[in-house]
mmCIF file of C-alpha atoms in Angstrom:
data_model
loop_
_atom_site.group_PDB
_atom_site.id
_atom_site.type_symbol
_atom_site.label_atom_id
_atom_site.label_comp_id
_atom_site.label_asym_id
_atom_site.label_seq_id
_atom_site.Cartn_x
_atom_site.Cartn_y
_atom_site.Cartn_z
ATOM 1 C CA MET A 1 19.333 17.492 3.343
ATOM 2 C CA SER A 2 22.605 15.902 2.943
ATOM 3 C CA ASP A 3 22.811 14.028 6.046
ATOM 4 C CA GLY A 4 22.620 10.375 6.542
ATOM 5 C CA ARG A 5 19.167 10.635 7.753
ATOM 6 C CA SER A 6 17.964 12.055 4.518
ATOM 7 C CA VAL A 7 15.111 9.782 2.834
ATOM 8 C CA LEU A 8 13.235 9.716 -0.269
ATOM 9 C CA VAL A 9 9.855 8.104 -0.075
ATOM 10 C CA VAL A 10 8.434 7.382 -3.513
ATOM 11 C CA GLY A 11 4.812 7.170 -3.438
ATOM 12 C CA GLY A 12 4.724 9.119 -0.129
ATOM 13 C CA ALA A 13 1.504 10.868 -0.517
ATOM 14 C CA GLY A 14 -0.566 7.416 -0.728
ATOM 15 C CA TYR A 15 -2.198 5.312 2.200
ATOM 16 C CA LEU A 16 0.789 4.042 3.579
ATOM 17 C CA GLY A 17 3.257 6.610 2.420
ATOM 18 C CA CYS A 18 1.705 9.587 4.291
ATOM 19 C CA VAL A 19 1.746 7.566 7.711
ATOM 20 C CA LEU A 20 5.301 6.835 7.087
ATOM 21 C CA VAL A 21 6.346 10.097 6.269
ATOM 22 C CA GLU A 22 4.850 11.627 9.449
ATOM 23 C CA GLU A 23 6.669 8.769 11.413
ATOM 24 C CA LEU A 24 10.000 9.500 9.792
ATOM 25 C CA LEU A 25 9.683 13.448 10.464
ATOM 26 C CA ALA A 26 8.666 12.689 14.102
ATOM 27 C CA ARG A 27 12.016 10.726 14.556
ATOM 28 C CA GLY A 28 14.272 13.677 12.933
ATOM 29 C CA TYR A 29 14.441 12.335 9.247
ATOM 30 C CA ALA A 30 14.917 14.850 6.558
ATOM 31 C CA VAL A 31 12.292 13.531 4.127
ATOM 32 C CA SER A 32 11.544 14.029 0.452
ATOM 33 C CA VAL A 33 8.681 12.543 -1.366
ATOM 34 C CA PHE A 34 8.185 11.965 -4.942
ATOM 35 C CA ASP A 35 4.475 11.111 -5.943
ATOM 36 C CA ARG A 36 2.009 11.338 -8.878
ATOM 37 C CA LEU A 37 -0.535 12.812 -6.595
ATOM 38 C CA PHE A 38 -3.358 10.943 -8.187
ATOM 39 C CA PHE A 39 -5.267 11.508 -4.936
ATOM 40 C CA GLY A 40 -4.080 15.089 -3.925
ATOM 41 C CA GLN A 41 -1.825 16.277 -1.150
ATOM 42 C CA THR A 42 -4.705 15.317 1.508
ATOM 43 C CA GLY A 43 -2.480 12.867 3.285
ATOM 44 C CA LEU A 44 0.537 15.232 3.431
ATOM 45 C CA GLU A 45 -1.475 18.298 4.571
ATOM 46 C CA LYS A 46 -0.352 18.552 8.181
ATOM 47 C CA VAL A 47 3.457 17.749 7.506
ATOM 48 C CA LYS A 48 3.858 19.637 3.580
ATOM 49 C CA ASP A 49 5.945 22.522 5.151
ATOM 50 C CA ARG A 50 8.533 20.092 6.576
ATOM 51 C CA LEU A 51 9.227 18.009 3.811
ATOM 52 C CA ARG A 52 10.578 18.463 -0.137
ATOM 53 C CA LEU A 53 7.701 17.479 -2.418
ATOM 54 C CA ILE A 54 8.227 16.321 -6.066
ATOM 55 C CA THR A 55 5.404 15.545 -8.278
ATOM 56 C CA GLY A 56 6.019 13.177 -11.132
ATOM 57 C CA ASP A 57 5.707 9.390 -12.416
ATOM 58 C CA VAL A 58 7.888 6.841 -11.108
ATOM 59 C CA ARG A 59 8.331 5.642 -14.723
ATOM 60 C CA ALA A 60 9.996 8.972 -15.654
ATOM 61 C CA MET A 61 11.714 10.030 -12.183
ATOM 62 C CA PRO A 62 14.252 12.781 -12.991
ATOM 63 C CA PRO A 63 17.628 12.343 -11.440
ATOM 64 C CA SER A 64 17.292 15.453 -9.129
ATOM 65 C CA ALA A 65 14.708 13.906 -7.400
ATOM 66 C CA LEU A 66 17.789 11.854 -5.762
ATOM 67 C CA ASP A 67 19.782 14.782 -4.792
ATOM 68 C CA ASP A 68 21.068 14.662 -1.396
ATOM 69 C CA VAL A 69 19.179 11.341 -0.610
ATOM 70 C CA ARG A 70 20.970 8.808 1.292
ATOM 71 C CA ALA A 71 18.071 6.138 1.352
ATOM 72 C CA VAL A 72 15.076 5.159 -0.925
ATOM 73 C CA ILE A 73 12.063 3.893 0.404
ATOM 74 C CA ASN A 74 9.732 2.514 -2.794
ATOM 75 C CA LEU A 75 5.999 2.567 -2.115
ATOM 76 C CA SER A 76 5.119 3.378 -5.699
ATOM 77 C CA GLY A 77 3.106 1.888 -8.164
ATOM 78 C CA LEU A 78 -0.447 0.034 -8.468
ATOM 79 C CA SER A 79 -1.494 -1.037 -5.248
ATOM 80 C CA ASN A 80 -4.203 -3.885 -5.398
ATOM 81 C CA ASP A 81 -5.533 -6.302 -7.809
ATOM 82 C CA PRO A 82 -8.276 -4.379 -9.292
ATOM 83 C CA THR A 83 -6.036 -1.629 -10.323
ATOM 84 C CA ALA A 84 -3.462 -3.965 -11.834
ATOM 85 C CA GLU A 85 -5.930 -6.174 -13.702
ATOM 86 C CA TYR A 86 -7.551 -2.803 -15.144
ATOM 87 C CA ASN A 87 -4.129 -1.935 -16.721
ATOM 88 C CA PRO A 88 -1.852 -4.963 -16.821
ATOM 89 C CA ASP A 89 0.801 -3.181 -18.910
ATOM 90 C CA ALA A 90 1.009 0.067 -16.786
ATOM 91 C CA ASN A 91 0.978 -2.208 -13.694
ATOM 92 C CA PHE A 92 4.123 -4.006 -14.908
ATOM 93 C CA GLN A 93 5.844 -0.867 -15.836
ATOM 94 C CA MET A 94 5.245 0.539 -12.581
ATOM 95 C CA ASN A 95 5.650 -2.180 -10.145
ATOM 96 C CA ALA A 96 8.572 -4.154 -12.169
ATOM 97 C CA VAL A 97 10.393 -2.205 -14.712
ATOM 98 C CA ALA A 98 10.401 1.413 -12.782
ATOM 99 C CA THR A 99 11.362 -0.551 -9.548
ATOM 100 C CA ARG A 100 14.580 -1.651 -11.340
ATOM 101 C CA ILE A 101 15.358 1.801 -13.059
ATOM 102 C CA LEU A 102 14.932 3.311 -9.774
ATOM 103 C CA GLY A 103 17.502 0.781 -8.048
ATOM 104 C CA GLU A 104 19.803 1.644 -10.905
ATOM 105 C CA MET A 105 19.403 5.376 -10.570
ATOM 106 C CA ALA A 106 20.211 4.908 -6.657
ATOM 107 C CA LYS A 107 22.909 2.573 -7.127
ATOM 108 C CA GLN A 108 24.773 5.180 -9.969
ATOM 109 C CA ARG A 109 24.282 7.821 -7.328
ATOM 110 C CA GLY A 110 25.859 5.848 -4.456
ATOM 111 C CA ILE A 111 22.716 5.417 -2.394
ATOM 112 C CA ARG A 112 23.492 1.994 -0.914
ATOM 113 C CA ARG A 113 19.863 1.428 1.108
ATOM 114 C CA TYR A 114 16.582 0.725 -0.847
ATOM 115 C CA ILE A 115 13.494 -0.591 0.654
ATOM 116 C CA TYR A 116 10.825 -2.186 -1.624
ATOM 117 C CA ALA A 117 7.393 -2.649 -0.852
ATOM 118 C CA SER A 118 6.299 -6.062 -2.196
ATOM 119 C CA THR A 119 3.310 -8.131 -0.934
ATOM 120 C CA CYS A 120 2.186 -11.142 0.723
ATOM 121 C CA SER A 121 -0.093 -11.898 -2.018
ATOM 122 C CA VAL A 122 2.811 -13.668 -3.609
ATOM 123 C CA TYR A 123 1.772 -16.459 -1.387
ATOM 124 C CA ASP A 124 -1.873 -16.856 -2.393
ATOM 125 C CA VAL A 125 -2.928 -20.175 -2.949
ATOM 126 C CA GLY A 126 -6.455 -19.435 -4.083
ATOM 127 C CA VAL A 127 -9.608 -21.290 -3.049
ATOM 128 C CA VAL A 128 -9.404 -22.868 0.466
ATOM 129 C CA ASP A 129 -7.500 -26.213 0.206
ATOM 130 C CA GLU A 130 -6.709 -27.690 3.590
ATOM 131 C CA GLU A 131 -3.869 -29.538 2.129
ATOM 132 C CA ARG A 132 -2.074 -26.387 1.214
ATOM 133 C CA ASP A 133 -3.343 -24.449 4.177
ATOM 134 C CA VAL A 134 -0.015 -23.865 6.092
ATOM 135 C CA LEU A 135 1.873 -20.882 7.582
ATOM 136 C CA LEU A 136 4.251 -19.829 4.692
ATOM 137 C CA ASN A 137 7.723 -18.260 5.541
ATOM 138 C CA GLU A 138 9.969 -16.273 3.384
ATOM 139 C CA GLU A 139 11.636 -19.611 2.026
ATOM 140 C CA ALA A 140 8.590 -20.940 0.869
ATOM 141 C CA PRO A 141 8.246 -21.361 -3.033
ATOM 142 C CA VAL A 142 6.075 -18.817 -4.432
ATOM 143 C CA ASN A 143 4.549 -19.022 -7.885
ATOM 144 C CA PRO A 144 1.683 -16.035 -8.095
ATOM 145 C CA HIS A 145 -0.775 -15.724 -11.032
ATOM 146 C CA ALA A 146 -2.501 -12.586 -10.262
ATOM 147 C CA VAL A 147 -0.989 -9.582 -12.306
ATOM 148 C CA TYR A 148 -0.349 -7.496 -9.149
ATOM 149 C CA ALA A 149 1.478 -10.188 -7.463
ATOM 150 C CA VAL A 150 3.570 -11.177 -10.252
ATOM 151 C CA SER A 151 4.799 -7.643 -10.958
ATOM 152 C CA LYS A 152 5.772 -7.359 -7.442
ATOM 153 C CA LEU A 153 7.555 -10.489 -7.416
ATOM 154 C CA GLN A 154 9.528 -9.652 -10.546
ATOM 155 C CA GLY A 155 10.342 -6.076 -8.781
ATOM 156 C CA GLU A 156 12.024 -8.240 -6.118
ATOM 157 C CA ARG A 157 13.820 -10.153 -8.524
ATOM 158 C CA GLU A 158 15.102 -6.992 -10.361
ATOM 159 C CA LEU A 159 16.447 -5.636 -7.172
ATOM 160 C CA GLN A 160 18.226 -8.731 -6.244
ATOM 161 C CA ALA A 161 20.098 -8.997 -9.544
ATOM 162 C CA LEU A 162 21.444 -5.184 -8.812
ATOM 163 C CA ARG A 163 22.599 -6.313 -5.311
ATOM 164 C CA ASP A 164 26.266 -5.961 -4.350
ATOM 165 C CA ASP A 165 28.604 -4.398 -1.817
ATOM 166 C CA LYS A 166 27.479 -0.771 -2.957
ATOM 167 C CA PHE A 167 23.678 -1.576 -3.294
ATOM 168 C CA CYS A 168 21.450 -3.196 -0.569
ATOM 169 C CA PRO A 169 17.933 -3.890 -1.344
ATOM 170 C CA VAL A 170 15.614 -5.111 1.318
ATOM 171 C CA MET A 171 12.060 -6.475 0.238
ATOM 172 C CA LEU A 172 9.120 -6.005 2.786
ATOM 173 C CA ARG A 173 6.183 -8.466 1.932
ATOM 174 C CA MET A 174 3.274 -6.609 3.347
ATOM 175 C CA GLY A 175 0.207 -8.102 4.577
ATOM 176 C CA THR A 176 -3.018 -6.760 3.636
ATOM 177 C CA LEU A 177 -3.159 -3.135 5.442
ATOM 178 C CA PHE A 178 -5.620 -1.894 7.649
ATOM 179 C CA GLY A 179 -6.246 1.260 9.594
ATOM 180 C CA PHE A 180 -6.779 5.034 9.321
ATOM 181 C CA SER A 181 -4.688 7.027 7.308
ATOM 182 C CA PRO A 182 -5.006 10.730 6.384
ATOM 183 C CA ARG A 183 -5.157 9.363 2.615
ATOM 184 C CA MET A 184 -8.114 6.975 3.601
ATOM 185 C CA ARG A 185 -9.087 3.862 1.798
ATOM 186 C CA TYR A 186 -12.187 1.928 2.061
ATOM 187 C CA ASP A 187 -10.988 -1.088 -0.571
ATOM 188 C CA LEU A 188 -9.182 -2.854 2.219
ATOM 189 C CA VAL A 189 -10.921 -5.776 4.026
ATOM 190 C CA VAL A 190 -10.976 -4.433 7.515
ATOM 191 C CA ASN A 191 -11.642 -0.708 6.595
ATOM 192 C CA THR A 192 -14.494 -1.974 4.282
ATOM 193 C CA MET A 193 -16.077 -3.810 7.116
ATOM 194 C CA VAL A 194 -15.965 -0.759 9.396
ATOM 195 C CA LYS A 195 -17.529 1.402 6.595
ATOM 196 C CA ASP A 196 -20.141 -1.084 5.902
ATOM 197 C CA ALA A 197 -20.992 -1.539 9.449
ATOM 198 C CA LEU A 198 -21.174 2.133 9.850
ATOM 199 C CA SER A 199 -23.151 2.967 6.559
ATOM 200 C CA LYS A 200 -25.129 -0.137 5.966
ATOM 201 C CA GLY A 201 -25.359 -1.984 9.395
ATOM 202 C CA ARG A 202 -24.319 -5.183 7.894
ATOM 203 C CA LEU A 203 -21.394 -7.239 6.597
ATOM 204 C CA ASN A 204 -21.517 -9.551 3.549
ATOM 205 C CA LEU A 205 -19.079 -12.641 3.442
ATOM 206 C CA HIS A 206 -18.385 -14.025 0.498
ATOM 207 C CA TYR A 207 -17.480 -17.701 0.589
ATOM 208 C CA GLY A 208 -18.462 -17.861 4.017
ATOM 209 C CA GLY A 209 -15.525 -15.948 5.081
ATOM 210 C CA GLN A 210 -13.391 -19.015 4.949
ATOM 211 C CA MET A 211 -10.400 -17.543 3.408
ATOM 212 C CA TRP A 212 -7.380 -16.803 5.420
ATOM 213 C CA ARG A 213 -5.560 -13.375 5.280
ATOM 214 C CA PRO A 214 -2.489 -11.824 6.776
ATOM 215 C CA LEU A 215 -3.159 -8.447 8.069
ATOM 216 C CA THR A 216 -1.003 -5.192 9.084
ATOM 217 C CA ASP A 217 -1.867 -2.090 10.769
ATOM 218 C CA VAL A 218 -0.852 0.729 8.648
ATOM 219 C CA ARG A 219 0.969 2.233 11.556
ATOM 220 C CA ASP A 220 2.993 -0.865 12.209
ATOM 221 C CA ALA A 221 3.727 -1.155 8.881
ATOM 222 C CA ALA A 222 5.245 2.331 9.001
ATOM 223 C CA ARG A 223 7.392 1.187 11.907
ATOM 224 C CA ALA A 224 8.601 -1.963 9.916
ATOM 225 C CA TYR A 225 10.019 0.295 7.276
ATOM 226 C CA ILE A 226 11.875 2.361 10.045
ATOM 227 C CA SER A 227 13.233 -0.789 11.783
ATOM 228 C CA VAL A 228 14.828 -1.793 8.427
ATOM 229 C CA LEU A 229 15.968 1.658 7.665
ATOM 230 C CA GLU A 230 17.914 2.009 10.961
ATOM 231 C CA ALA A 231 18.962 -1.852 10.965
ATOM 232 C CA ASP A 232 22.626 -2.892 9.794
ATOM 233 C CA ILE A 233 22.887 -2.594 6.141
ATOM 234 C CA GLU A 234 25.117 -5.506 5.531
ATOM 235 C CA ALA A 235 23.023 -7.680 7.717
ATOM 236 C CA THR A 236 19.943 -6.835 5.904
ATOM 237 C CA SER A 237 20.981 -6.443 2.213
ATOM 238 C CA GLY A 238 19.072 -8.731 0.042
ATOM 239 C CA ARG A 239 16.802 -9.980 2.883
ATOM 240 C CA VAL A 240 13.045 -10.428 2.168
ATOM 241 C CA TYR A 241 10.856 -9.934 5.220
ATOM 242 C CA ASN A 242 7.127 -10.663 5.675
ATOM 243 C CA VAL A 243 5.339 -7.649 7.785
ATOM 244 C CA VAL A 244 2.239 -9.515 9.401
ATOM 245 C CA SER A 245 0.480 -8.542 12.578
ATOM 246 C CA GLY A 246 -1.565 -11.627 12.441
ATOM 247 C CA ASN A 247 -3.344 -14.297 10.299
ATOM 248 C CA TYR A 248 -7.445 -14.087 10.170
ATOM 249 C CA ARG A 249 -10.233 -15.789 8.554
ATOM 250 C CA ILE A 250 -12.534 -13.215 7.075
ATOM 251 C CA SER A 251 -15.097 -14.682 9.220
ATOM 252 C CA GLU A 252 -13.143 -14.056 12.319
ATOM 253 C CA LEU A 253 -12.755 -10.549 11.464
ATOM 254 C CA ALA A 254 -16.377 -10.067 11.048
ATOM 255 C CA LEU A 255 -17.220 -11.442 14.354
ATOM 256 C CA ARG A 256 -14.497 -9.368 16.349
ATOM 257 C CA ILE A 257 -15.698 -6.334 14.508
ATOM 258 C CA GLN A 258 -19.396 -6.681 15.029
ATOM 259 C CA ALA A 259 -18.785 -7.313 18.823
ATOM 260 C CA LEU A 260 -16.518 -4.370 19.049
ATOM 261 C CA LEU A 261 -18.893 -2.132 17.142
ATOM 262 C CA ALA A 262 -21.630 -3.243 19.422
ATOM 263 C CA GLU A 263 -19.871 -2.142 22.650
ATOM 264 C CA MET A 264 -19.348 1.132 20.683
ATOM 265 C CA GLY A 265 -23.377 1.358 19.832
ATOM 266 C CA HIS A 266 -23.605 0.166 16.495
ATOM 267 C CA GLU A 267 -25.519 -2.907 15.966
ATOM 268 C CA VAL A 268 -24.205 -4.948 12.884
ATOM 269 C CA ALA A 269 -25.689 -7.982 11.183
ATOM 270 C CA ILE A 270 -23.504 -10.438 9.193
ATOM 271 C CA HIS A 271 -24.773 -12.306 6.163
ATOM 272 C CA SER A 272 -22.915 -15.088 4.573
ATOM 273 C CA GLN A 273 -23.025 -16.032 0.925
ATOM 274 C CA PHE A 274 -21.251 -19.580 -0.248
ATOM 275 C CA GLU A 275 -21.097 -19.163 -3.938
ATOM 276 C CA TYR A 276 -17.956 -19.022 -5.352
ATOM 277 C CA ARG A 277 -16.188 -16.014 -6.332
ATOM 278 C CA GLY A 278 -12.552 -14.931 -7.164
ATOM 279 C CA ILE A 279 -10.937 -15.128 -3.722
ATOM 280 C CA ARG A 280 -7.309 -14.669 -2.190
ATOM 281 C CA ASN A 281 -6.218 -17.326 0.725
ATOM 282 C CA TYR A 282 -2.908 -17.631 2.428
ATOM 283 C CA ARG A 283 -1.330 -17.508 5.904
ATOM 284 C CA VAL A 284 2.003 -16.094 6.360
ATOM 285 C CA SER A 285 4.673 -16.126 9.042
ATOM 286 C CA GLY A 286 6.030 -12.879 10.463
ATOM 287 C CA ASN A 287 8.953 -14.654 12.587
ATOM 288 C CA ARG A 288 11.859 -13.396 10.492
ATOM 289 C CA ILE A 289 11.523 -9.804 11.103
ATOM 290 C CA GLN A 290 10.896 -10.530 14.558
ATOM 291 C CA GLN A 291 14.062 -12.538 15.298
ATOM 292 C CA GLU A 292 16.563 -10.751 13.004
ATOM 293 C CA LEU A 293 15.304 -7.041 13.432
ATOM 294 C CA ASN A 294 13.439 -7.337 16.873
ATOM 295 C CA PHE A 295 10.249 -5.799 15.064
ATOM 296 C CA LYS A 296 7.030 -6.773 16.805
ATOM 297 C CA PRO A 297 3.498 -5.377 15.629
ATOM 298 C CA LEU A 298 1.925 -3.488 18.644
ATOM 299 C CA ILE A 299 -1.572 -2.232 17.470
ATOM 300 C CA SER A 300 -4.404 -4.920 18.049
ATOM 301 C CA LEU A 301 -7.326 -5.294 15.526
ATOM 302 C CA GLU A 302 -9.639 -3.800 18.147
ATOM 303 C CA GLU A 303 -7.294 -0.854 18.846
ATOM 304 C CA SER A 304 -7.216 0.018 15.185
ATOM 305 C CA VAL A 305 -11.013 -0.254 14.335
ATOM 306 C CA ARG A 306 -11.435 2.125 17.332
ATOM 307 C CA ASN A 307 -9.113 4.705 15.933
ATOM 308 C CA ILE A 308 -10.663 4.353 12.410
ATOM 309 C CA VAL A 309 -14.123 5.173 13.812
ATOM 310 C CA ALA A 310 -12.814 8.105 15.865
ATOM 311 C CA ARG A 311 -10.761 9.496 13.090
ATOM 312 C CA ILE A 312 -13.325 9.204 10.668
ATOM 313 C CA GLU A 313 -15.425 11.635 12.718
ATOM 314 C CA GLU A 314 -12.469 13.773 13.278
ATOM 315 C CA TYR A 315 -11.499 13.975 9.824
ATOM 316 C CA GLY A 316 -14.881 14.009 8.208
ATOM 317 C CA PHE A 317 -14.306 10.921 6.018
ATOM 318 C CA SER A 318 -17.784 9.665 6.357
ATOM 319 C CA ASP A 319 -19.083 10.149 2.670
ATOM 320 C CA PHE A 320 -18.323 6.463 2.317
ATOM 321 C CA GLU A 321 -19.022 6.130 -1.378
ATOM 322 C CA SER A 322 -16.884 8.706 -2.545
ATOM 323 C CA ASP A 323 -14.779 7.554 -5.305
ATOM 324 C CA ARG A 324 -11.765 9.070 -3.754
ATOM 325 C CA TYR A 325 -11.469 6.292 -1.039
ATOM 326 C CA TYR A 326 -11.481 3.341 -3.771
ATOM 327 C CA ASN A 327 -8.325 3.050 -6.092
ATOM 328 C CA ILE A 328 -9.741 1.474 -9.120
ATOM 329 C CA ARG A 329 -12.874 3.804 -8.891
ATOM 330 C CA TRP A 330 -10.893 6.637 -8.555
ATOM 331 C CA MET A 331 -8.562 5.732 -11.645
ATOM 332 C CA LYS A 332 -11.458 5.008 -13.697
ATOM 333 C CA LEU A 333 -12.821 8.382 -12.669
ATOM 334 C CA LEU A 334 -9.565 10.307 -13.646
ATOM 335 C CA GLU A 335 -9.596 8.345 -16.985
ATOM 336 C CA GLU A 336 -12.966 9.441 -17.781
ATOM 337 C CA ALA A 337 -12.140 12.878 -16.803
ATOM 338 C CA LYS A 338 -9.113 13.230 -19.010
ATOM 339 C CA LYS A 339 -11.290 11.943 -21.978
ATOM 340 C CA THR A 340 -13.511 14.852 -21.637
ATOM 341 C CA ILE A 341 -11.026 17.430 -20.863
ATOM 342 C CA ASP A 342 -9.250 16.379 -23.937
ATOM 343 C CA ILE A 343 -12.063 17.377 -25.772
ATOM 344 C CA THR A 344 -13.750 20.325 -23.770
ATOM 345 C CA GLY A 345 -10.539 21.873 -22.295
ATOM 346 C CA THR A 346 -10.549 23.179 -18.642
ATOM 347 C CA VAL A 347 -14.229 24.044 -17.530
ATOM 348 C CA PHE A 348 -13.809 27.797 -16.452
ATOM 349 C CA GLU A 349 -11.066 29.146 -18.327
ATOM 350 C CA MET A 350 -11.801 30.464 -21.859
ATOM 351 C CA PRO A 351 -10.340 28.504 -24.644
ATOM 352 C CA THR A 352 -7.816 30.194 -26.683
ATOM 353 C CA MET A 353 -9.118 30.942 -30.359
ATOM 354 C CA GLU A 354 -7.243 31.512 -33.449
ATOM 355 C CA VAL A 355 -7.841 34.856 -35.090
ATOM 356 C CA PRO A 356 -8.837 34.665 -38.613
ATOM 357 C CA VAL A 357 -6.199 36.313 -40.813
ATOM 358 C CA ALA A 358 -7.791 38.660 -43.593
ATOM 359 C CA ARG A 359 -6.906 37.794 -46.927
#
């Protein structure tokens, strides 16, 4: 794996990671995956024999994980607001501190290309405000308050501080992802709507669905990483790119999903609620990556939703309320399980017992 097409994907067993890994392998890259495997290896099941898999925590990555690697794609860390807010310290350590340490390790090993998964939620303006409701690009000032967005922005800054002619980081600010993944999630807005439509026959819109959200299909997101990976390294060094397929009001998403599922034989009702709840609201421009790297999203909302429905049946992911599909619920379940196991030990193995010494 010592050629120039050897890539380490940190967090490669996650929702986006396993889709990206399949794309990289299909394009002839030699792929290593470093992942804590909180969700198991399900997402890599079809390709696990074609990659090097290293299990571990990004906060304690062994230097050997970088052996023969020529590029790093860092998708690791806690990946949404609820998990970040559940343990802000762990969130900051994973998303900011470990990002810097991994950058330092890569730089010491002579690995120039480092692509970092940031987030468009750094642009969040909160409640709907018409005076601030504008399309934001990479030059727009950002001052996030949510702990997840703050940690991701700090990760960007840590990498920019390391940048020189020997280390060339690129930051991709991802829109809210959607679409099918072998490590499926139903806690993302489009996926949640499809799940609710299929399981409950209704969609509930908070705050009337007035909020804007930039969205990206997970397969288009994977293509964006490959576009950066294959771009001129000097031209992209230090660049920040928004990755956005389109900006949608939540109410528009609901109506389009309702109409599409009706065509597919699923009748769905929409219920709007207007009381205030904590919300995110922002619109983001994806022009820079299109103009500089000729990257253009290809997958429409409707195509993605059709694929979700078809693949749910193929993979048997219709147990919609399983905690495994929801990041914060799964993390809490693992925490509770650990507390129990620390007391009881494993379920079926016989505990070792000290033999009394005769006196």
